[in-house]
Amino acid sequence: MTATTAETAVSLDRGSRTAVESSVSAFKALLRRDMRVLHKNLFKEFLPRTLIQPFLLVFVFTFVFPKIGQGIGGHGATPAAFATLLIAGVVGISILFQGIQSVALPMVQEFGYTKEIEDRVMAPLPVPLVALAKVASGAVQGLIAAAIVFPIAAVVPASPVNLQVNWPVLITLAPLACITSAALGLTFGTVFEPRTVPIMFGVVVIPLTFLGAVYYSWVALTPIKVFGVSWLKILVLFNPLIYMNEGFRAALTNAPHMSLFAVYGALLAFAAFFLYTGVKGFKKRVLS
């Protein structure tokens, strides 16, 4: 009887190890597949969607405006100060858009007319790990996008950009920002249908962009008050892009920025929230 019990325990232990190994292998396979698709579409899709918007943003605001004498920045801000301020916003917005474009939009298609999601969930791993594989792929693409865009933001401006890199902050903040953006993309991908994608960009993504401290710093919003309360400064705290951009200002420049404790704390909270809601929505869509 004891020998039989021991054999059963050993068999269960081996079965558990086999299941875990199968899940890990399947997770890696899904990630490798996404990276292979990325490599295949590198010049046709990834680079154009990564480069065009930030290039035009930097070109217009930091090259064309100074050349034509267009005023930029408030309270006597110089072109160099504005270019330095903008560089963090360019990196942050590139990561945010990459999370949406590499996770949300493909998922909308996969749940819609392509039905490719059915092939993914047939992999030998739990459904939540299929969703997390999408997040991991989106985060990797976000890091690549940031690495590609940063030289543009540093080289294109007509005025000199005053960079002051804080490597510990940059190395820890960039992956966290990429995970948060990819998790946001996962949430969007499970919430929006193909027919509502224009609404996603018009009602959600554009406000996130313009209220995300891309063109200004969060601390600069203090003078915008009603009854002595800096209402806009409080309102934008619900925008995850604020914390990404303020964190990159701390990592790349000497410009005024939000407390790093608030930046890391908020991004961790947003990442956890979006991962939870995204995985929950993914399971619901798959199993419905």
mmCIF file of C-alpha atoms in Angstrom:
data_model
loop_
_atom_site.group_PDB
_atom_site.id
_atom_site.type_symbol
_atom_site.label_atom_id
_atom_site.label_comp_id
_atom_site.label_asym_id
_atom_site.label_seq_id
_atom_site.Cartn_x
_atom_site.Cartn_y
_atom_site.Cartn_z
ATOM 1 C CA MET A 1 0.000 0.000 0.000
ATOM 2 C CA THR A 2 2.810 2.416 0.897
ATOM 3 C CA ALA A 3 4.735 1.558 -2.249
ATOM 4 C CA THR A 4 1.642 2.165 -4.382
ATOM 5 C CA THR A 5 1.082 5.557 -2.745
ATOM 6 C CA ALA A 6 4.710 6.544 -3.331
ATOM 7 C CA GLU A 7 4.516 5.497 -6.980
ATOM 8 C CA THR A 8 1.333 7.545 -7.400
ATOM 9 C CA ALA A 9 2.992 10.617 -5.847
ATOM 10 C CA VAL A 10 6.022 10.232 -8.110
ATOM 11 C CA SER A 11 3.756 9.862 -11.129
ATOM 12 C CA LEU A 12 1.806 13.011 -10.211
ATOM 13 C CA ASP A 13 5.029 14.919 -9.659
ATOM 14 C CA ARG A 14 6.342 13.871 -13.070
ATOM 15 C CA GLY A 15 3.021 14.817 -14.654
ATOM 16 C CA SER A 16 3.149 18.282 -13.075
ATOM 17 C CA ARG A 17 6.713 18.840 -14.274
ATOM 18 C CA THR A 18 5.741 17.698 -17.759
ATOM 19 C CA ALA A 19 2.767 20.096 -17.827
ATOM 20 C CA VAL A 20 4.946 23.014 -16.713
ATOM 21 C CA GLU A 21 7.639 22.176 -19.268
ATOM 22 C CA SER A 22 4.998 21.935 -22.007
ATOM 23 C CA SER A 23 3.551 25.317 -21.023
ATOM 24 C CA VAL A 24 6.980 26.956 -21.006
ATOM 25 C CA SER A 25 7.834 25.452 -24.392
ATOM 26 C CA ALA A 26 4.517 26.558 -25.876
ATOM 27 C CA PHE A 27 4.926 30.078 -24.433
ATOM 28 C CA LYS A 28 8.392 30.355 -25.996
ATOM 29 C CA ALA A 29 7.045 29.019 -29.280
ATOM 30 C CA LEU A 30 4.299 31.665 -29.395
ATOM 31 C CA LEU A 31 6.833 34.391 -28.628
ATOM 32 C CA ARG A 32 9.232 33.068 -31.298
ATOM 33 C CA ARG A 33 6.359 33.028 -33.786
ATOM 34 C CA ASP A 34 5.557 36.682 -33.082
ATOM 35 C CA MET A 35 9.216 37.638 -33.394
ATOM 36 C CA ARG A 36 9.425 35.769 -36.704
ATOM 37 C CA VAL A 37 6.370 37.656 -37.994
ATOM 38 C CA LEU A 38 7.971 40.898 -36.773
ATOM 39 C CA HIS A 39 11.186 40.087 -38.656
ATOM 40 C CA LYS A 40 9.199 39.267 -41.799
ATOM 41 C CA ASN A 41 7.227 42.532 -41.645
ATOM 42 C CA LEU A 42 10.078 44.673 -40.302
ATOM 43 C CA PHE A 43 10.394 47.020 -43.286
ATOM 44 C CA LYS A 44 6.835 46.714 -44.548
ATOM 45 C CA GLU A 45 4.930 47.432 -41.317
ATOM 46 C CA PHE A 46 7.007 47.770 -38.133
ATOM 47 C CA LEU A 47 9.505 50.449 -39.168
ATOM 48 C CA PRO A 48 6.965 52.686 -40.976
ATOM 49 C CA ARG A 49 4.512 52.656 -38.065
ATOM 50 C CA THR A 50 7.368 53.173 -35.599
ATOM 51 C CA LEU A 51 9.221 55.960 -37.371
ATOM 52 C CA ILE A 52 6.750 58.125 -39.271
ATOM 53 C CA GLN A 53 4.802 59.676 -36.404
ATOM 54 C CA PRO A 54 7.724 60.435 -34.038
ATOM 55 C CA PHE A 55 9.882 61.641 -36.947
ATOM 56 C CA LEU A 56 7.224 64.099 -38.088
ATOM 57 C CA LEU A 57 6.580 65.162 -34.498
ATOM 58 C CA VAL A 58 10.244 65.928 -33.853
ATOM 59 C CA PHE A 59 10.784 67.404 -37.328
ATOM 60 C CA VAL A 60 7.889 69.867 -37.094
ATOM 61 C CA PHE A 61 8.255 70.947 -33.464
ATOM 62 C CA THR A 62 12.039 71.029 -33.123
ATOM 63 C CA PHE A 63 13.302 71.712 -36.660
ATOM 64 C CA VAL A 64 10.652 73.505 -38.707
ATOM 65 C CA PHE A 65 9.367 75.716 -35.864
ATOM 66 C CA PRO A 66 12.801 77.099 -34.891
ATOM 67 C CA LYS A 67 13.749 77.611 -38.547
ATOM 68 C CA ILE A 68 10.630 79.670 -39.336
ATOM 69 C CA GLY A 69 10.671 81.530 -36.040
ATOM 70 C CA GLN A 70 7.474 79.925 -34.766
ATOM 71 C CA GLY A 71 7.114 80.333 -31.004
ATOM 72 C CA ILE A 72 7.253 77.101 -29.035
ATOM 73 C CA GLY A 73 7.018 76.547 -25.353
ATOM 74 C CA GLY A 74 5.607 79.048 -22.892
ATOM 75 C CA HIS A 75 7.060 81.630 -20.512
ATOM 76 C CA GLY A 76 10.078 82.438 -22.690
ATOM 77 C CA ALA A 77 11.145 78.841 -23.194
ATOM 78 C CA THR A 78 13.957 78.554 -25.705
ATOM 79 C CA PRO A 79 13.903 76.130 -28.663
ATOM 80 C CA ALA A 80 16.642 74.093 -26.975
ATOM 81 C CA ALA A 81 14.599 73.800 -23.771
ATOM 82 C CA PHE A 82 11.513 72.732 -25.736
ATOM 83 C CA ALA A 83 13.472 70.161 -27.753
ATOM 84 C CA THR A 84 14.893 68.731 -24.533
ATOM 85 C CA LEU A 85 11.414 68.611 -23.005
ATOM 86 C CA LEU A 86 9.918 66.938 -26.080
ATOM 87 C CA ILE A 87 12.444 64.113 -26.382
ATOM 88 C CA ALA A 88 11.007 62.222 -23.404
ATOM 89 C CA GLY A 89 7.498 62.612 -24.798
ATOM 90 C CA VAL A 90 8.551 61.214 -28.162
ATOM 91 C CA VAL A 91 10.032 58.094 -26.559
ATOM 92 C CA GLY A 92 7.010 57.620 -24.292
ATOM 93 C CA ILE A 93 4.406 58.058 -27.009
ATOM 94 C CA SER A 94 6.296 55.678 -29.312
ATOM 95 C CA ILE A 95 6.165 52.968 -26.642
ATOM 96 C CA LEU A 96 2.460 53.605 -25.992
ATOM 97 C CA PHE A 97 1.550 53.430 -29.675
ATOM 98 C CA GLN A 98 3.638 50.323 -30.145
ATOM 99 C CA GLY A 99 1.732 48.580 -27.349
ATOM 100 C CA ILE A 100 -1.560 49.438 -29.010
ATOM 101 C CA GLN A 101 -0.449 48.692 -32.574
ATOM 102 C CA SER A 102 1.373 45.436 -31.827
ATOM 103 C CA VAL A 103 -1.136 43.965 -29.353
ATOM 104 C CA ALA A 104 -4.562 45.617 -29.552
ATOM 105 C CA LEU A 105 -5.002 45.924 -33.314
ATOM 106 C CA PRO A 106 -3.837 42.376 -34.174
ATOM 107 C CA MET A 107 -6.054 40.978 -31.393
ATOM 108 C CA VAL A 108 -9.068 42.848 -32.733
ATOM 109 C CA GLN A 109 -8.441 41.167 -36.100
ATOM 110 C CA GLU A 110 -7.756 37.745 -34.561
ATOM 111 C CA PHE A 111 -10.989 37.843 -32.573
ATOM 112 C CA GLY A 112 -12.783 39.211 -35.618
ATOM 113 C CA TYR A 113 -12.560 38.011 -39.184
ATOM 114 C CA THR A 114 -9.232 36.116 -39.217
ATOM 115 C CA LYS A 115 -10.111 33.850 -36.237
ATOM 116 C CA GLU A 116 -6.364 33.283 -35.759
ATOM 117 C CA ILE A 117 -6.881 33.374 -32.002
ATOM 118 C CA GLU A 118 -8.363 29.874 -32.235
ATOM 119 C CA ASP A 119 -4.971 28.538 -33.381
ATOM 120 C CA ARG A 120 -3.182 30.271 -30.511
ATOM 121 C CA VAL A 121 -5.417 28.891 -27.768
ATOM 122 C CA MET A 122 -4.854 25.357 -29.084
ATOM 123 C CA ALA A 123 -1.254 25.593 -27.831
ATOM 124 C CA PRO A 124 -0.579 23.303 -24.836
ATOM 125 C CA LEU A 125 -0.601 26.010 -22.174
ATOM 126 C CA PRO A 126 -3.265 27.767 -20.085
ATOM 127 C CA VAL A 127 -5.295 30.488 -21.796
ATOM 128 C CA PRO A 128 -3.905 33.283 -19.532
ATOM 129 C CA LEU A 129 -0.377 32.430 -20.682
ATOM 130 C CA VAL A 130 -1.467 32.855 -24.299
ATOM 131 C CA ALA A 131 -2.521 36.393 -23.380
ATOM 132 C CA LEU A 132 0.732 37.012 -21.499
ATOM 133 C CA ALA A 133 2.682 35.847 -24.559
ATOM 134 C CA LYS A 134 0.982 38.640 -26.531
ATOM 135 C CA VAL A 135 2.009 41.123 -23.823
ATOM 136 C CA ALA A 136 5.610 39.864 -23.858
ATOM 137 C CA SER A 137 5.751 40.225 -27.643
ATOM 138 C CA GLY A 138 4.318 43.746 -27.461
ATOM 139 C CA ALA A 139 6.775 44.749 -24.732
ATOM 140 C CA VAL A 140 9.745 43.548 -26.798
ATOM 141 C CA GLN A 141 8.500 45.532 -29.793
ATOM 142 C CA GLY A 142 8.084 48.573 -27.547
ATOM 143 C CA LEU A 143 11.725 48.344 -26.456
ATOM 144 C CA ILE A 144 12.835 48.053 -30.082
ATOM 145 C CA ALA A 145 10.712 51.071 -31.011
ATOM 146 C CA ALA A 146 12.215 53.152 -28.195
ATOM 147 C CA ALA A 147 15.740 52.198 -29.288
ATOM 148 C CA ILE A 148 14.944 53.199 -32.878
ATOM 149 C CA VAL A 149 13.153 56.448 -32.083
ATOM 150 C CA PHE A 150 15.589 57.831 -29.509
ATOM 151 C CA PRO A 151 18.356 58.680 -32.044
ATOM 152 C CA ILE A 152 15.789 60.563 -34.146
ATOM 153 C CA ALA A 153 14.739 62.674 -31.178
ATOM 154 C CA ALA A 154 18.372 63.367 -30.306
ATOM 155 C CA VAL A 155 19.695 64.167 -33.816
ATOM 156 C CA VAL A 156 16.903 65.820 -35.847
ATOM 157 C CA PRO A 157 16.259 69.004 -33.752
ATOM 158 C CA ALA A 158 17.821 72.205 -35.073
ATOM 159 C CA SER A 159 18.572 73.305 -31.520
ATOM 160 C CA PRO A 160 20.935 71.293 -29.315
ATOM 161 C CA VAL A 161 19.205 68.768 -27.055
ATOM 162 C CA ASN A 162 20.570 68.746 -23.510
ATOM 163 C CA LEU A 163 20.686 65.053 -22.668
ATOM 164 C CA GLN A 164 21.627 63.867 -19.208
ATOM 165 C CA VAL A 165 21.089 60.098 -19.096
ATOM 166 C CA ASN A 166 20.332 58.472 -15.754
ATOM 167 C CA TRP A 167 21.090 54.859 -16.664
ATOM 168 C CA PRO A 168 19.592 53.101 -13.593
ATOM 169 C CA VAL A 169 16.296 54.913 -14.167
ATOM 170 C CA LEU A 170 16.347 54.342 -17.931
ATOM 171 C CA ILE A 171 17.165 50.628 -17.679
ATOM 172 C CA THR A 172 14.421 49.955 -15.124
ATOM 173 C CA LEU A 173 11.796 52.354 -16.452
ATOM 174 C CA ALA A 174 11.848 51.362 -20.134
ATOM 175 C CA PRO A 175 10.817 47.696 -19.613
ATOM 176 C CA LEU A 176 8.138 48.719 -17.109
ATOM 177 C CA ALA A 177 6.723 51.285 -19.543
ATOM 178 C CA CYS A 178 6.741 48.700 -22.353
ATOM 179 C CA ILE A 179 4.932 46.107 -20.224
ATOM 180 C CA THR A 180 2.343 48.699 -19.172
ATOM 181 C CA SER A 181 1.724 49.730 -22.789
ATOM 182 C CA ALA A 182 1.467 46.139 -23.998
ATOM 183 C CA ALA A 183 -0.917 45.315 -21.125
ATOM 184 C CA LEU A 184 -3.011 48.352 -22.094
ATOM 185 C CA GLY A 185 -3.019 47.022 -25.653
ATOM 186 C CA LEU A 186 -4.227 43.649 -24.349
ATOM 187 C CA THR A 187 -7.102 45.359 -22.537
ATOM 188 C CA PHE A 188 -8.045 47.398 -25.600
ATOM 189 C CA GLY A 189 -7.820 44.298 -27.798
ATOM 190 C CA THR A 190 -10.400 42.467 -25.687
ATOM 191 C CA VAL A 191 -12.739 45.443 -25.247
ATOM 192 C CA PHE A 192 -12.997 46.849 -28.779
ATOM 193 C CA GLU A 193 -14.570 45.162 -31.806
ATOM 194 C CA PRO A 194 -13.294 45.730 -35.383
ATOM 195 C CA ARG A 195 -16.107 48.218 -36.064
ATOM 196 C CA THR A 196 -15.230 50.269 -32.960
ATOM 197 C CA VAL A 197 -11.492 50.710 -33.697
ATOM 198 C CA PRO A 198 -12.044 54.296 -34.964
ATOM 199 C CA ILE A 199 -13.728 55.054 -31.636
ATOM 200 C CA MET A 200 -10.710 53.632 -29.799
ATOM 201 C CA PHE A 201 -8.394 56.066 -31.558
ATOM 202 C CA GLY A 202 -10.734 59.037 -31.578
ATOM 203 C CA VAL A 203 -12.128 58.820 -28.061
ATOM 204 C CA VAL A 204 -9.335 57.095 -26.119
ATOM 205 C CA VAL A 205 -5.925 57.179 -27.845
ATOM 206 C CA ILE A 206 -5.917 60.824 -28.992
ATOM 207 C CA PRO A 207 -6.922 62.190 -25.553
ATOM 208 C CA LEU A 208 -4.269 59.966 -23.959
ATOM 209 C CA THR A 209 -1.727 61.523 -26.308
ATOM 210 C CA PHE A 210 -2.605 65.186 -25.902
ATOM 211 C CA LEU A 211 -3.108 64.907 -22.137
ATOM 212 C CA GLY A 212 -0.014 62.747 -21.637
ATOM 213 C CA ALA A 213 2.618 65.466 -21.107
ATOM 214 C CA VAL A 214 4.213 64.863 -24.487
ATOM 215 C CA TYR A 215 4.656 68.554 -25.330
ATOM 216 C CA TYR A 216 4.877 69.889 -21.783
ATOM 217 C CA SER A 217 5.842 68.669 -18.335
ATOM 218 C CA TRP A 218 3.339 67.703 -15.654
ATOM 219 C CA VAL A 219 4.676 70.302 -13.226
ATOM 220 C CA ALA A 220 4.021 73.035 -15.818
ATOM 221 C CA LEU A 221 0.246 72.472 -15.448
ATOM 222 C CA THR A 222 0.175 74.062 -11.979
ATOM 223 C CA PRO A 223 -0.989 77.533 -13.151
ATOM 224 C CA ILE A 224 -4.149 76.072 -14.775
ATOM 225 C CA LYS A 225 -6.522 76.489 -11.842
ATOM 226 C CA VAL A 226 -10.190 76.812 -10.967
ATOM 227 C CA PHE A 227 -11.006 78.064 -7.473
ATOM 228 C CA GLY A 228 -7.344 77.692 -6.594
ATOM 229 C CA VAL A 229 -7.226 73.999 -7.593
ATOM 230 C CA SER A 230 -4.914 72.804 -10.395
ATOM 231 C CA TRP A 231 -7.706 70.704 -11.875
ATOM 232 C CA LEU A 232 -5.925 69.643 -15.070
ATOM 233 C CA LYS A 233 -2.846 68.572 -13.128
ATOM 234 C CA ILE A 234 -5.079 66.244 -11.082
ATOM 235 C CA LEU A 235 -7.202 65.031 -14.007
ATOM 236 C CA VAL A 236 -4.240 63.802 -16.078
ATOM 237 C CA LEU A 237 -3.044 61.575 -13.226
ATOM 238 C CA PHE A 238 -5.447 58.933 -14.568
ATOM 239 C CA ASN A 239 -3.404 58.794 -17.790
ATOM 240 C CA PRO A 240 -0.580 56.185 -17.759
ATOM 241 C CA LEU A 241 1.311 58.102 -20.458
ATOM 242 C CA ILE A 242 1.924 60.926 -17.947
ATOM 243 C CA TYR A 243 4.046 58.635 -15.792
ATOM 244 C CA MET A 244 5.964 57.208 -18.749
ATOM 245 C CA ASN A 245 6.880 60.643 -20.082
ATOM 246 C CA GLU A 246 7.726 62.081 -16.669
ATOM 247 C CA GLY A 247 9.882 59.038 -15.978
ATOM 248 C CA PHE A 248 11.729 59.413 -19.270
ATOM 249 C CA ARG A 249 12.314 63.095 -18.486
ATOM 250 C CA ALA A 250 14.004 61.973 -15.298
ATOM 251 C CA ALA A 251 15.948 59.308 -17.211
ATOM 252 C CA LEU A 252 17.070 61.375 -20.202
ATOM 253 C CA THR A 253 17.114 65.067 -19.245
ATOM 254 C CA ASN A 254 17.569 67.493 -16.394
ATOM 255 C CA ALA A 255 14.101 68.992 -16.957
ATOM 256 C CA PRO A 256 11.672 69.256 -14.019
ATOM 257 C CA HIS A 257 9.716 66.048 -13.535
ATOM 258 C CA MET A 258 7.350 64.171 -11.279
ATOM 259 C CA SER A 259 8.666 62.253 -8.269
ATOM 260 C CA LEU A 260 10.135 58.912 -9.329
ATOM 261 C CA PHE A 261 8.339 57.198 -6.442
ATOM 262 C CA ALA A 262 5.047 58.306 -7.987
ATOM 263 C CA VAL A 263 6.218 57.300 -11.480
ATOM 264 C CA TYR A 264 7.245 53.756 -10.558
ATOM 265 C CA GLY A 265 4.326 53.233 -8.182
ATOM 266 C CA ALA A 266 1.747 54.365 -10.721
ATOM 267 C CA LEU A 267 3.246 52.365 -13.603
ATOM 268 C CA LEU A 268 3.353 49.204 -11.469
ATOM 269 C CA ALA A 269 -0.289 49.767 -10.492
ATOM 270 C CA PHE A 270 -1.354 50.435 -14.099
ATOM 271 C CA ALA A 271 0.566 47.384 -15.345
ATOM 272 C CA ALA A 272 -1.073 45.138 -12.739
ATOM 273 C CA PHE A 273 -4.533 46.561 -13.460
ATOM 274 C CA PHE A 274 -4.258 46.289 -17.241
ATOM 275 C CA LEU A 275 -2.800 42.774 -17.018
ATOM 276 C CA TYR A 276 -5.656 41.674 -14.768
ATOM 277 C CA THR A 277 -8.409 43.229 -16.872
ATOM 278 C CA GLY A 278 -6.745 42.196 -20.129
ATOM 279 C CA VAL A 279 -6.268 38.554 -19.159
ATOM 280 C CA LYS A 280 -9.782 38.414 -17.710
ATOM 281 C CA GLY A 281 -11.241 39.890 -20.893
ATOM 282 C CA PHE A 282 -9.125 37.573 -23.037
ATOM 283 C CA LYS A 283 -10.385 34.480 -21.193
ATOM 284 C CA LYS A 284 -13.945 35.713 -21.492
ATOM 285 C CA ARG A 285 -13.640 36.311 -25.241
ATOM 286 C CA VAL A 286 -11.915 32.982 -25.881
ATOM 287 C CA LEU A 287 -14.241 30.847 -23.780
ATOM 288 C CA SER A 288 -17.472 32.543 -24.823
#
